[in-house]
CSV table of C-alpha atoms in Angstrom, one decimal:
chain,number,residue,atom,x,y,z
A,1,GLU,CA,2.0,15.0,4.0
A,2,ALA,CA,4.5,12.3,2.4
A,3,ASP,CA,6.6,13.9,0.3
A,4,ILE,CA,7.1,10.8,-2.9
A,5,TYR,CA,6.8,11.1,-6.1
A,6,GLN,CA,6.3,9.1,-9.5
A,7,THR,CA,6.4,9.8,-12.6
A,8,PRO,CA,4.6,9.6,-15.6
A,9,ARG,CA,1.1,9.2,-13.8
A,10,TYR,CA,-0.3,7.6,-16.6
A,11,LEU,CA,1.7,5.6,-19.8
A,12,VAL,CA,0.3,3.9,-22.8
A,13,ILE,CA,2.8,2.3,-24.8
A,14,GLY,CA,3.4,0.0,-27.7
A,15,THR,CA,4.7,-3.8,-27.2
A,16,GLY,CA,8.8,-4.3,-26.6
A,17,LYS,CA,9.5,-0.5,-25.8
A,18,LYS,CA,11.9,-0.1,-23.1
A,19,ILE,CA,10.1,2.3,-20.2
A,20,THR,CA,11.3,3.5,-17.1
A,21,LEU,CA,8.8,4.7,-14.2
A,22,GLU,CA,10.5,7.1,-11.6
A,23,CYS,CA,10.2,7.3,-8.3
A,24,SER,CA,12.1,10.2,-6.0
A,25,GLN,CA,11.3,11.0,-2.3
A,26,THR,CA,12.4,14.1,-0.4
A,27,MET,CA,12.5,12.2,3.2
A,28,GLY,CA,15.7,10.6,3.6
A,29,HIS,CA,14.1,7.7,3.6
A,30,ASP,CA,16.5,4.3,3.5
A,31,LYS,CA,13.9,1.9,2.4
A,32,MET,CA,11.9,2.2,-0.8
A,33,TYR,CA,9.2,-0.2,-2.2
A,34,TRP,CA,7.8,-1.1,-5.9
A,35,TYR,CA,4.6,-3.1,-5.7
A,36,GLN,CA,2.2,-4.3,-8.7
A,37,GLN,CA,-1.8,-3.3,-7.8
A,38,ASP,CA,-4.4,-4.6,-9.9
A,39,PRO,CA,-8.0,-4.3,-9.3
A,40,GLY,CA,-9.5,-6.4,-6.5
A,41,MET,CA,-6.4,-7.8,-5.4
A,42,GLU,CA,-3.7,-7.6,-2.4
A,43,LEU,CA,-0.4,-5.2,-3.7
A,44,HIS,CA,2.2,-7.5,-4.6
A,45,LEU,CA,6.0,-6.0,-3.4
A,46,ILE,CA,7.8,-6.7,-6.8
A,47,HIS,CA,11.5,-4.6,-5.5
A,48,TYR,CA,12.4,-3.3,-2.3
A,49,SER,CA,16.0,-1.6,-1.3
A,50,TYR,CA,17.1,-1.1,2.2
A,51,GLY,CA,19.7,1.7,0.9
A,52,VAL,CA,21.8,3.2,-1.9
A,53,ASN,CA,23.6,0.0,-4.0
A,54,SER,CA,21.0,-2.4,-2.2
A,55,THR,CA,18.2,-3.8,-4.2
A,56,GLU,CA,15.8,-7.2,-3.7
A,57,LYS,CA,13.6,-8.8,-5.5
A,58,GLY,CA,10.1,-9.1,-4.1
A,59,ASP,CA,7.6,-11.9,-3.6
A,60,LEU,CA,6.2,-11.4,-7.1
A,61,SER,CA,8.6,-12.3,-9.9
A,62,SER,CA,8.6,-9.7,-12.5
A,63,GLU,CA,10.6,-9.3,-15.3
A,64,SER,CA,11.0,-5.6,-14.2
A,65,THR,CA,14.6,-4.0,-12.4
A,66,VAL,CA,15.6,-1.3,-10.5
A,67,SER,CA,18.4,0.5,-9.3
A,68,ARG,CA,19.6,2.7,-6.6
A,69,ILE,CA,22.2,4.8,-6.7
A,70,ARG,CA,20.7,7.6,-4.8
A,71,THR,CA,18.6,7.8,-1.8
A,72,GLU,CA,16.1,10.0,-2.7
A,73,HIS,CA,15.8,7.9,-6.3
A,74,PHE,CA,14.3,4.0,-7.3
A,75,PRO,CA,13.4,4.2,-10.8
A,76,LEU,CA,11.7,0.4,-12.2
A,77,THR,CA,12.7,-0.5,-15.8
A,78,LEU,CA,10.9,-2.2,-17.7
A,79,GLU,CA,13.8,-3.5,-20.9
A,80,SER,CA,10.7,-4.9,-23.5
A,81,ALA,CA,6.8,-4.2,-22.0
A,82,ARG,CA,4.3,-6.6,-22.9
A,83,PRO,CA,0.4,-6.4,-22.2
A,84,SER,CA,0.5,-8.9,-19.3
A,85,HIS,CA,2.7,-5.7,-18.3
A,86,THR,CA,-0.5,-3.7,-18.1
A,87,SER,CA,-0.9,-2.8,-13.9
A,88,GLN,CA,-0.5,0.0,-12.1
A,89,TYR,CA,2.5,0.3,-10.2
A,90,LEU,CA,3.1,2.1,-6.5
A,91,CYS,CA,6.4,3.5,-5.0
A,92,ALA,CA,6.4,3.4,-1.4
A,93,SER,CA,9.2,4.7,0.8
A,94,SER,CA,10.1,4.1,4.7
A,95,PRO,CA,12.4,5.5,7.4
A,96,THR,CA,15.0,2.7,9.0
A,97,GLY,CA,15.3,2.8,13.2
A,98,THR,CA,13.7,1.5,15.8
A,99,GLY,CA,9.9,1.1,16.2
A,100,ILE,CA,7.7,0.0,13.6
A,101,HIS,CA,7.3,2.5,10.4
A,102,GLU,CA,4.5,2.6,8.0
A,103,GLN,CA,5.2,3.2,4.5
A,104,TYR,CA,4.4,6.2,2.5
A,105,PHE,CA,3.1,6.2,-0.6
A,106,GLY,CA,3.7,7.9,-4.0
A,107,PRO,CA,0.3,8.4,-6.3
A,108,GLY,CA,1.4,5.6,-8.6
A,109,THR,CA,2.1,4.8,-12.9
A,110,ARG,CA,-0.8,3.5,-14.3
A,111,LEU,CA,0.8,1.4,-17.6
A,112,THR,CA,-1.2,0.4,-20.3
A,113,VAL,CA,1.0,-1.7,-22.2
A,114,THR,CA,-0.7,-2.2,-26.4
B,1,ALA,CA,4.3,-16.4,7.7
B,2,GLN,CA,1.7,-13.3,8.3
B,3,SER,CA,-1.0,-12.6,6.5
B,4,VAL,CA,-4.3,-10.5,6.1
B,5,THR,CA,-7.4,-11.3,4.9
B,6,GLN,CA,-10.0,-8.2,4.4
B,7,LEU,CA,-13.9,-10.2,4.8
B,8,GLY,CA,-16.1,-8.3,2.0
B,9,SER,CA,-14.7,-6.8,-1.4
B,10,HIS,CA,-17.1,-3.9,-1.6
B,11,VAL,CA,-19.6,-2.8,1.4
B,12,SER,CA,-22.2,-0.2,0.7
B,13,VAL,CA,-23.6,2.0,3.4
B,14,SER,CA,-25.6,5.1,3.7
B,15,GLU,CA,-24.7,8.5,4.5
B,16,GLY,CA,-24.5,8.6,8.3
B,17,ALA,CA,-24.4,5.0,9.3
B,18,LEU,CA,-22.1,2.6,10.7
B,19,VAL,CA,-19.1,2.0,8.6
B,20,LEU,CA,-17.6,-1.3,9.4
B,21,LEU,CA,-14.5,-2.9,7.5
B,22,ARG,CA,-13.4,-6.1,8.3
B,23,CYS,CA,-10.0,-7.7,8.7
B,24,ASN,CA,-8.2,-10.7,10.4
B,25,TYR,CA,-4.7,-11.5,10.7
B,26,SER,CA,-2.6,-14.6,10.5
B,27,SER,CA,0.6,-14.4,12.5
B,28,SER,CA,2.7,-16.9,14.7
B,29,VAL,CA,3.5,-13.8,17.0
B,30,PRO,CA,1.6,-10.6,17.7
B,31,PRO,CA,2.2,-8.6,14.5
B,32,TYR,CA,1.8,-5.3,13.9
B,33,LEU,CA,-1.0,-4.0,12.1
B,34,PHE,CA,-2.3,-0.8,9.5
B,35,TRP,CA,-5.1,0.5,7.9
B,36,TYR,CA,-4.4,2.4,4.5
B,37,VAL,CA,-6.9,4.3,2.6
B,38,GLN,CA,-6.8,4.7,-1.1
B,39,TYR,CA,-8.7,7.2,-2.8
B,40,PRO,CA,-9.5,7.2,-6.9
B,41,ASN,CA,-5.8,7.7,-8.7
B,42,GLN,CA,-3.8,7.9,-5.4
B,43,GLY,CA,-1.6,6.5,-3.7
B,44,LEU,CA,-2.5,4.9,-0.4
B,45,GLN,CA,-2.4,6.5,2.8
B,46,LEU,CA,-1.9,5.5,6.2
B,47,LEU,CA,-5.4,6.2,8.5
B,48,LEU,CA,-4.1,4.5,11.3
B,49,LYS,CA,-1.6,1.7,13.3
B,50,TYR,CA,-1.5,-0.8,16.2
B,51,THR,CA,2.0,-0.8,17.7
B,52,SER,CA,1.2,-2.6,21.0
B,53,ALA,CA,0.4,0.3,23.0
B,54,ALA,CA,-3.2,0.2,23.2
B,55,THR,CA,-5.7,-2.5,21.7
B,56,LEU,CA,-8.3,0.6,20.7
B,57,VAL,CA,-6.8,2.8,17.8
B,58,LYS,CA,-7.5,6.3,16.7
B,59,GLY,CA,-7.0,7.6,13.3
B,60,ILE,CA,-7.4,10.3,10.9
B,61,ASN,CA,-10.8,11.2,9.5
B,62,GLY,CA,-13.2,9.7,12.9
B,63,PHE,CA,-11.8,6.3,12.1
B,64,GLU,CA,-10.8,3.6,14.8
B,65,ALA,CA,-9.7,0.2,14.8
B,66,GLU,CA,-9.7,-2.5,17.8
B,67,PHE,CA,-7.1,-4.9,17.9
B,68,LYS,CA,-8.5,-8.4,19.4
B,69,LYS,CA,-5.9,-10.6,19.5
B,70,SER,CA,-8.8,-13.7,20.8
B,71,GLU,CA,-10.5,-13.2,17.4
B,72,THR,CA,-7.3,-12.2,15.1
B,73,SER,CA,-8.8,-9.1,14.0
B,74,PHE,CA,-8.3,-5.8,13.7
B,75,HIS,CA,-11.4,-4.4,12.1
B,76,LEU,CA,-11.9,-0.8,11.0
B,77,THR,CA,-14.9,1.6,11.9
B,78,LYS,CA,-16.7,5.2,11.8
B,79,PRO,CA,-19.9,5.8,13.5
B,80,SER,CA,-21.1,7.9,10.8
B,81,ALA,CA,-20.1,7.8,6.8
B,82,HIS,CA,-19.4,10.1,4.7
B,83,MET,CA,-19.7,10.6,1.4
B,84,SER,CA,-15.9,11.8,1.4
B,85,ASP,CA,-15.0,8.2,2.7
B,86,ALA,CA,-16.1,6.3,-0.3
B,87,ALA,CA,-12.7,5.0,-1.3
B,88,GLU,CA,-10.5,1.9,-1.7
B,89,TYR,CA,-9.6,0.7,2.3
B,90,PHE,CA,-6.4,-1.6,2.3
B,91,CYS,CA,-5.5,-3.5,5.8
B,92,ALA,CA,-1.9,-4.6,6.3
B,93,VAL,CA,0.6,-6.8,8.4
B,94,SER,CA,4.1,-6.4,9.2
B,95,LEU,CA,6.3,-8.3,11.3
B,96,GLY,CA,10.0,-7.9,11.0
B,97,GLY,CA,9.9,-5.3,8.8
B,98,ASP,CA,7.9,-7.2,5.7
B,99,MET,CA,4.4,-5.8,4.9
B,100,ARG,CA,1.9,-7.5,3.4
B,101,PHE,CA,-1.5,-6.3,2.5
B,102,GLY,CA,-5.2,-7.6,2.0
B,103,ALA,CA,-7.1,-7.3,-1.1
B,104,GLY,CA,-8.8,-4.4,-0.4
B,105,THR,CA,-12.5,-3.4,0.3
B,106,ARG,CA,-14.2,-0.4,-1.8
B,107,LEU,CA,-16.7,1.5,0.4
B,108,THR,CA,-19.3,2.9,-1.3
B,109,VAL,CA,-21.6,5.4,0.4
B,110,LYS,CA,-25.0,6.3,-0.7
B,111,PRO,CA,-26.7,9.6,0.1
């Protein structure tokens, strides 16, 4: 069973607030990812990291930012939340090394911005 | 660039009936393919993966998928549906480290 955690699980917040979605994994994986998931749509990669101090933007443009100061921690921050940010956010990780590795997912954070 | 298309956003079967969820991929070279399942209010969980070792791949919970290069398909099947199989299923393709997901198929199982 994958050990990847996300908090909070649910968040309802007003427009303009700053929020941070937490993601932690205890598997020692170098690669970590943030996806945005909307009903009936494919998962969209918004950020990824291949290791400490490495962060990249994904395919979907996002106003969020991420940091990777520790291997196990990959938080996502929205400086000023807007209703358009309402979505489900999934964090994932995968190991490096030879072979093709699946991604391990956290339970997700469902964000609602009012 | 690689991509996947899942045919049918909703599939409904009766308990005990065959489950068939369709996935077609687009890739210039043979890709690596995955099926994930997502239960309500949870993240995605790996069902099975194809990494070119064998074209018929067996996964957890009685699911299997067959890689057909000539049809560029990787359909997911289960001989007999159970109520607990009701969930969202995602096909994904990976090439060079990037993973692309389909839009998902919601499986409903009727008693």
